[in-house]
Amino acid sequence: MPKQRIDKILASQNIASRGQIKNMIKRGAVTVDGITVKRPDEKYDAEVSRIAVNGNEITYKKNIYIMMNKPKGVLSASNDKYEKTVIDLLSPELKRKGLFPAGRLDKDTEGFLLITDDGKLAHQMLSPKNHVYKLYIAETDKILTQSDADKFKEGIKYGETAFLPAEMKITDKNTALVEICEGKFHQIKKMFNAVGANVLYLKRLKIGNVFLDENLKPGEYRELFEHEKIDILQRTKSI
Ligand code: URA
């Protein structure tokens, strides 16, 4: 990793504000490999050096990965002139970090949204070629049948758009679990439309092998655990 200014490294780790960090450095509170840092513009490789503040070593995290339970009524976007976005729901410290939602859930869709600054992982997770399945629960306005599920399995055609074969499992008259590895615009709503149903409620429950944390209320979020950064790219199927 290229060397970076120590004040920038510490700010990126939410240690304190840039101003407070400058003061900490002035006071001699910051050390790198045991040696006191004298100036905020000294450069280090954060992945190699042992950086400590007031004697406490920091665990350097290159990227941020946030699991959000996206609420209804909020846009999956980084910013919007008029409407509230998922980034607006984050704390001021996190808002500064250039985070973006990895893929989109519609404004009226709820559930698991990954928010990160890791473009590579986002691409791996979203690319249909990688077969990372996303599990949704959908409530519709129609009593669903096995013949509808069979059509999902064959691969739905919607106008000019062809969707890859997908699993749909009816859980209750008009409610079903659906698993897809693509993320085309309004995909699940269109797939149900193609079998004569309108989606009334949609929630994403799982990405790869990571379930949405049931302790997160709509609008709440937490960082991914280490193992979840690996599990979120698994090709695990649930139905
Ligand atoms: N499919 C949809 O139609 N909407 C979503 O938000 C996600 C998948």
mmCIF file of C-alpha atoms and ligand atoms in Angstrom:
data_model
loop_
_atom_site.group_PDB
_atom_site.id
_atom_site.type_symbol
_atom_site.label_atom_id
_atom_site.label_comp_id
_atom_site.label_asym_id
_atom_site.label_seq_id
_atom_site.Cartn_x
_atom_site.Cartn_y
_atom_site.Cartn_z
ATOM 1 C CA MET A 1 0.000 0.000 0.000
ATOM 2 C CA PRO A 2 1.396 3.475 -0.816
ATOM 3 C CA LYS A 3 2.510 5.603 2.103
ATOM 4 C CA GLN A 4 0.009 8.147 3.378
ATOM 5 C CA ARG A 5 0.143 11.119 5.747
ATOM 6 C CA ILE A 6 -0.294 9.998 9.330
ATOM 7 C CA ASP A 7 -3.065 12.546 9.993
ATOM 8 C CA LYS A 8 -4.960 11.200 6.978
ATOM 9 C CA ILE A 9 -4.507 7.591 8.122
ATOM 10 C CA LEU A 10 -5.823 8.378 11.598
ATOM 11 C CA ALA A 11 -8.756 10.404 10.239
ATOM 12 C CA SER A 12 -9.672 7.515 7.915
ATOM 13 C CA GLN A 13 -9.959 5.250 10.953
ATOM 14 C CA ASN A 14 -12.359 7.612 12.789
ATOM 15 C CA ILE A 15 -9.797 8.197 15.540
ATOM 16 C CA ALA A 16 -10.762 11.880 15.843
ATOM 17 C CA SER A 17 -11.281 14.947 13.655
ATOM 18 C CA ARG A 18 -8.330 16.236 11.573
ATOM 19 C CA GLY A 19 -7.914 19.176 14.024
ATOM 20 C CA GLN A 20 -7.899 16.939 17.095
ATOM 21 C CA ILE A 21 -5.459 14.581 15.384
ATOM 22 C CA LYS A 22 -3.029 17.455 14.721
ATOM 23 C CA ASN A 23 -3.149 18.342 18.437
ATOM 24 C CA MET A 24 -2.602 14.724 19.442
ATOM 25 C CA ILE A 25 0.475 14.602 17.231
ATOM 26 C CA LYS A 26 1.762 17.894 18.710
ATOM 27 C CA ARG A 27 1.360 16.428 22.211
ATOM 28 C CA GLY A 28 3.399 13.377 21.176
ATOM 29 C CA ALA A 29 0.442 11.014 21.645
ATOM 30 C CA VAL A 30 0.992 9.193 18.324
ATOM 31 C CA THR A 31 3.745 6.640 17.725
ATOM 32 C CA VAL A 32 4.681 4.536 14.710
ATOM 33 C CA ASP A 33 6.664 1.391 15.429
ATOM 34 C CA GLY A 34 7.377 2.818 18.873
ATOM 35 C CA ILE A 35 8.771 6.141 17.655
ATOM 36 C CA THR A 36 6.909 9.369 18.376
ATOM 37 C CA VAL A 37 5.493 11.090 15.305
ATOM 38 C CA LYS A 38 6.531 14.752 15.157
ATOM 39 C CA ARG A 39 4.567 16.152 12.236
ATOM 40 C CA PRO A 40 1.106 15.428 10.722
ATOM 41 C CA ASP A 41 2.559 15.207 7.197
ATOM 42 C CA GLU A 42 4.931 12.306 7.984
ATOM 43 C CA LYS A 43 4.085 9.393 5.685
ATOM 44 C CA TYR A 44 3.683 5.716 6.573
ATOM 45 C CA ASP A 45 2.333 2.479 5.154
ATOM 46 C CA ALA A 46 -0.659 1.851 7.393
ATOM 47 C CA GLU A 47 -0.817 -1.852 6.503
ATOM 48 C CA VAL A 48 2.764 -2.502 7.612
ATOM 49 C CA SER A 49 3.483 -0.024 10.421
ATOM 50 C CA ARG A 50 2.270 -0.394 14.000
ATOM 51 C CA ILE A 51 0.439 2.841 14.727
ATOM 52 C CA ALA A 52 -0.526 3.684 18.310
ATOM 53 C CA VAL A 53 -2.466 6.510 19.920
ATOM 54 C CA ASN A 54 -1.835 7.118 23.646
ATOM 55 C CA GLY A 55 -0.066 3.752 23.681
ATOM 56 C CA ASN A 56 -3.037 1.859 22.193
ATOM 57 C CA GLU A 57 -2.288 0.190 18.890
ATOM 58 C CA ILE A 58 -4.957 0.762 16.215
ATOM 59 C CA THR A 59 -6.243 -2.004 13.983
ATOM 60 C CA TYR A 60 -6.060 -0.500 10.516
ATOM 61 C CA LYS A 61 -9.103 -1.140 8.305
ATOM 62 C CA LYS A 62 -8.606 -0.370 4.634
ATOM 63 C CA ASN A 63 -12.288 -0.525 3.682
ATOM 64 C CA ILE A 64 -15.638 -0.211 5.367
ATOM 65 C CA TYR A 65 -18.482 -2.692 4.960
ATOM 66 C CA ILE A 66 -21.869 -1.827 6.398
ATOM 67 C CA MET A 67 -24.949 -4.023 6.555
ATOM 68 C CA MET A 68 -28.015 -1.804 6.572
ATOM 69 C CA ASN A 69 -31.629 -2.791 6.992
ATOM 70 C CA LYS A 70 -32.823 -0.324 4.381
ATOM 71 C CA PRO A 71 -36.167 1.180 5.302
ATOM 72 C CA LYS A 72 -38.945 1.985 2.833
ATOM 73 C CA GLY A 73 -39.006 5.511 1.428
ATOM 74 C CA VAL A 74 -35.238 5.992 1.147
ATOM 75 C CA LEU A 75 -33.192 5.964 -2.061
ATOM 76 C CA SER A 76 -30.314 3.528 -2.663
ATOM 77 C CA ALA A 77 -27.975 6.272 -3.863
ATOM 78 C CA SER A 78 -24.978 8.194 -2.579
ATOM 79 C CA ASN A 79 -26.678 11.569 -2.841
ATOM 80 C CA ASP A 80 -29.831 13.099 -4.199
ATOM 81 C CA LYS A 81 -30.930 16.708 -4.501
ATOM 82 C CA TYR A 82 -34.446 16.156 -3.220
ATOM 83 C CA GLU A 83 -34.786 12.826 -1.494
ATOM 84 C CA LYS A 84 -33.257 11.106 1.509
ATOM 85 C CA THR A 85 -30.630 8.486 0.640
ATOM 86 C CA VAL A 86 -29.230 5.527 2.572
ATOM 87 C CA ILE A 87 -26.000 7.500 3.027
ATOM 88 C CA ASP A 88 -28.004 10.222 4.809
ATOM 89 C CA LEU A 89 -28.883 7.616 7.449
ATOM 90 C CA LEU A 90 -25.223 7.090 8.396
ATOM 91 C CA SER A 91 -23.374 8.836 11.233
ATOM 92 C CA PRO A 92 -21.456 12.042 10.336
ATOM 93 C CA GLU A 93 -18.109 10.183 10.644
ATOM 94 C CA LEU A 94 -19.197 7.528 8.146
ATOM 95 C CA LYS A 95 -20.759 10.060 5.753
ATOM 96 C CA ARG A 96 -17.335 11.550 5.087
ATOM 97 C CA LYS A 97 -15.886 8.353 3.660
ATOM 98 C CA GLY A 98 -17.074 8.100 0.071
ATOM 99 C CA LEU A 99 -19.315 5.127 0.783
ATOM 100 C CA PHE A 100 -21.837 3.907 -1.769
ATOM 101 C CA PRO A 101 -24.592 1.280 -1.819
ATOM 102 C CA ALA A 102 -23.452 -1.896 -3.598
ATOM 103 C CA GLY A 103 -26.420 -2.370 -5.906
ATOM 104 C CA ARG A 104 -29.846 -0.880 -5.518
ATOM 105 C CA LEU A 105 -33.046 -1.706 -3.741
ATOM 106 C CA ASP A 106 -36.096 0.200 -4.970
ATOM 107 C CA LYS A 107 -37.340 3.085 -2.857
ATOM 108 C CA ASP A 108 -40.218 0.946 -1.548
ATOM 109 C CA THR A 109 -38.073 -2.176 -0.958
ATOM 110 C CA GLU A 110 -36.704 -2.995 2.491
ATOM 111 C CA GLY A 111 -33.889 -5.119 3.765
ATOM 112 C CA PHE A 112 -30.253 -6.018 3.380
ATOM 113 C CA LEU A 113 -28.190 -3.382 1.622
ATOM 114 C CA LEU A 114 -24.405 -3.465 1.632
ATOM 115 C CA ILE A 115 -22.799 -0.029 1.863
ATOM 116 C CA THR A 116 -19.070 0.052 1.261
ATOM 117 C CA ASP A 117 -16.105 1.860 -0.278
ATOM 118 C CA ASP A 118 -14.710 -1.408 -1.728
ATOM 119 C CA GLY A 119 -15.492 -1.247 -5.450
ATOM 120 C CA LYS A 120 -13.869 -4.621 -6.124
ATOM 121 C CA LEU A 121 -15.970 -6.530 -3.607
ATOM 122 C CA ALA A 122 -19.111 -4.698 -4.760
ATOM 123 C CA HIS A 123 -18.423 -5.744 -8.342
ATOM 124 C CA GLN A 124 -17.789 -9.376 -7.340
ATOM 125 C CA MET A 125 -21.003 -9.437 -5.349
ATOM 126 C CA LEU A 126 -23.110 -7.900 -8.107
ATOM 127 C CA SER A 127 -21.773 -9.553 -11.247
ATOM 128 C CA PRO A 128 -24.255 -12.287 -12.334
ATOM 129 C CA LYS A 129 -21.254 -14.310 -13.573
ATOM 130 C CA ASN A 130 -20.229 -14.878 -9.960
ATOM 131 C CA HIS A 131 -23.571 -16.442 -8.993
ATOM 132 C CA VAL A 132 -23.835 -14.679 -5.659
ATOM 133 C CA TYR A 133 -27.504 -15.302 -4.857
ATOM 134 C CA LYS A 134 -29.749 -12.737 -3.202
ATOM 135 C CA LEU A 135 -32.802 -13.975 -1.323
ATOM 136 C CA TYR A 136 -36.007 -11.927 -1.147
ATOM 137 C CA ILE A 137 -39.427 -12.341 0.364
ATOM 138 C CA ALA A 138 -42.252 -10.948 -1.730
ATOM 139 C CA GLU A 139 -45.919 -10.510 -0.955
ATOM 140 C CA THR A 140 -48.130 -10.231 -4.025
ATOM 141 C CA ASP A 141 -51.776 -9.544 -4.871
ATOM 142 C CA LYS A 142 -52.288 -13.004 -6.400
ATOM 143 C CA ILE A 143 -52.622 -16.535 -5.101
ATOM 144 C CA LEU A 144 -49.386 -18.030 -6.433
ATOM 145 C CA THR A 145 -49.249 -21.459 -8.048
ATOM 146 C CA GLN A 146 -46.688 -24.127 -8.797
ATOM 147 C CA SER A 147 -47.043 -23.208 -12.464
ATOM 148 C CA ASP A 148 -45.822 -19.654 -11.585
ATOM 149 C CA ALA A 149 -42.834 -21.149 -9.764
ATOM 150 C CA ASP A 150 -42.109 -23.360 -12.805
ATOM 151 C CA LYS A 151 -42.042 -20.265 -15.031
ATOM 152 C CA PHE A 152 -39.472 -18.626 -12.727
ATOM 153 C CA LYS A 153 -37.403 -21.815 -13.021
ATOM 154 C CA GLU A 154 -37.578 -21.819 -16.819
ATOM 155 C CA GLY A 155 -36.425 -18.185 -17.012
ATOM 156 C CA ILE A 156 -38.895 -15.330 -17.299
ATOM 157 C CA LYS A 157 -39.159 -13.152 -20.388
ATOM 158 C CA TYR A 158 -40.450 -9.624 -19.821
ATOM 159 C CA GLY A 159 -40.739 -7.612 -23.023
ATOM 160 C CA GLU A 160 -37.222 -7.385 -24.424
ATOM 161 C CA THR A 161 -35.667 -8.534 -21.162
ATOM 162 C CA ALA A 162 -34.800 -12.148 -20.410
ATOM 163 C CA PHE A 163 -34.113 -13.075 -16.803
ATOM 164 C CA LEU A 164 -31.948 -16.026 -15.822
ATOM 165 C CA PRO A 165 -33.750 -19.060 -14.383
ATOM 166 C CA ALA A 166 -34.615 -18.359 -10.749
ATOM 167 C CA GLU A 167 -36.079 -20.190 -7.776
ATOM 168 C CA MET A 168 -39.436 -19.151 -6.362
ATOM 169 C CA LYS A 169 -40.868 -20.982 -3.352
ATOM 170 C CA ILE A 170 -44.404 -20.253 -2.243
ATOM 171 C CA THR A 171 -44.507 -19.851 1.546
ATOM 172 C CA ASP A 172 -48.143 -18.810 1.904
ATOM 173 C CA LYS A 173 -50.915 -18.264 -0.689
ATOM 174 C CA ASN A 174 -49.652 -14.917 -2.060
ATOM 175 C CA THR A 175 -46.181 -14.815 -0.505
ATOM 176 C CA ALA A 176 -42.972 -16.357 -1.809
ATOM 177 C CA LEU A 177 -39.232 -16.520 -1.363
ATOM 178 C CA VAL A 178 -37.289 -15.679 -4.530
ATOM 179 C CA GLU A 179 -33.612 -16.158 -5.166
ATOM 180 C CA ILE A 180 -31.765 -14.381 -7.982
ATOM 181 C CA CYS A 181 -28.147 -13.652 -8.855
ATOM 182 C CA GLU A 182 -28.844 -10.761 -11.226
ATOM 183 C CA GLY A 183 -29.845 -7.265 -10.229
ATOM 184 C CA LYS A 184 -31.753 -5.935 -13.203
ATOM 185 C CA PHE A 185 -33.977 -2.891 -12.754
ATOM 186 C CA HIS A 186 -37.196 -3.816 -10.874
ATOM 187 C CA GLN A 187 -36.298 -7.437 -11.550
ATOM 188 C CA ILE A 188 -38.481 -9.211 -8.996
ATOM 189 C CA LYS A 189 -41.451 -6.940 -9.603
ATOM 190 C CA LYS A 190 -41.187 -7.609 -13.348
ATOM 191 C CA MET A 191 -40.829 -11.373 -12.838
ATOM 192 C CA PHE A 192 -44.035 -11.442 -10.806
ATOM 193 C CA ASN A 193 -45.753 -9.139 -13.326
ATOM 194 C CA ALA A 194 -44.930 -11.712 -15.998
ATOM 195 C CA VAL A 195 -47.011 -14.312 -14.111
ATOM 196 C CA GLY A 196 -49.869 -11.860 -13.512
ATOM 197 C CA ALA A 197 -48.984 -10.708 -9.994
ATOM 198 C CA ASN A 198 -48.140 -7.307 -8.520
ATOM 199 C CA VAL A 199 -45.617 -7.091 -5.714
ATOM 200 C CA LEU A 200 -47.114 -5.385 -2.656
ATOM 201 C CA TYR A 201 -44.143 -5.810 -0.319
ATOM 202 C CA LEU A 202 -40.510 -6.747 -0.976
ATOM 203 C CA LYS A 203 -37.634 -7.322 1.413
ATOM 204 C CA ARG A 204 -34.107 -8.653 0.797
ATOM 205 C CA LEU A 205 -33.197 -11.203 3.446
ATOM 206 C CA LYS A 206 -29.803 -12.529 2.421
ATOM 207 C CA ILE A 207 -26.776 -11.901 0.179
ATOM 208 C CA GLY A 208 -24.383 -14.759 -0.570
ATOM 209 C CA ASN A 209 -24.253 -16.669 2.693
ATOM 210 C CA VAL A 210 -25.009 -13.717 4.975
ATOM 211 C CA PHE A 211 -28.481 -13.168 6.410
ATOM 212 C CA LEU A 212 -29.717 -9.698 7.344
ATOM 213 C CA ASP A 213 -29.096 -9.337 11.088
ATOM 214 C CA GLU A 214 -32.554 -9.643 12.624
ATOM 215 C CA ASN A 215 -31.555 -7.261 15.425
ATOM 216 C CA LEU A 216 -31.352 -4.385 12.931
ATOM 217 C CA LYS A 217 -34.556 -2.384 12.792
ATOM 218 C CA PRO A 218 -35.352 -0.569 9.506
ATOM 219 C CA GLY A 219 -32.796 2.229 9.108
ATOM 220 C CA GLU A 220 -30.273 0.619 11.478
ATOM 221 C CA TYR A 221 -26.888 -0.691 10.414
ATOM 222 C CA ARG A 222 -23.710 -2.336 11.651
ATOM 223 C CA GLU A 223 -20.306 -3.206 10.220
ATOM 224 C CA LEU A 224 -19.865 -6.670 8.714
ATOM 225 C CA PHE A 225 -17.967 -9.191 10.823
ATOM 226 C CA GLU A 226 -14.697 -10.420 9.289
ATOM 227 C CA HIS A 227 -16.151 -13.795 8.220
ATOM 228 C CA GLU A 228 -19.140 -12.043 6.622
ATOM 229 C CA LYS A 229 -16.806 -10.244 4.174
ATOM 230 C CA ILE A 230 -15.985 -13.703 2.810
ATOM 231 C CA ASP A 231 -19.441 -15.237 3.225
ATOM 232 C CA ILE A 232 -21.120 -12.409 1.298
ATOM 233 C CA LEU A 233 -19.421 -13.665 -1.886
ATOM 234 C CA GLN A 234 -20.431 -17.316 -1.480
ATOM 235 C CA ARG A 235 -22.612 -19.004 -4.102
ATOM 236 C CA THR A 236 -24.845 -20.510 -1.435
ATOM 237 C CA LYS A 237 -28.465 -21.171 -2.389
ATOM 238 C CA SER A 238 -31.229 -21.149 0.200
ATOM 239 C CA ILE A 239 -34.175 -22.483 -1.804
HETATM 240 N N1 URA B 1 -36.222 -6.491 -7.504
HETATM 241 C C1 URA B 1 -37.096 -5.449 -7.488
HETATM 242 O O1 URA B 1 -38.053 -5.414 -8.242
HETATM 243 N N2 URA B 1 -36.864 -4.452 -6.631
HETATM 244 C C2 URA B 1 -35.832 -4.438 -5.758
HETATM 245 O O2 URA B 1 -35.704 -3.491 -4.982
HETATM 246 C C3 URA B 1 -34.946 -5.537 -5.784
HETATM 247 C C4 URA B 1 -35.160 -6.547 -6.658
#
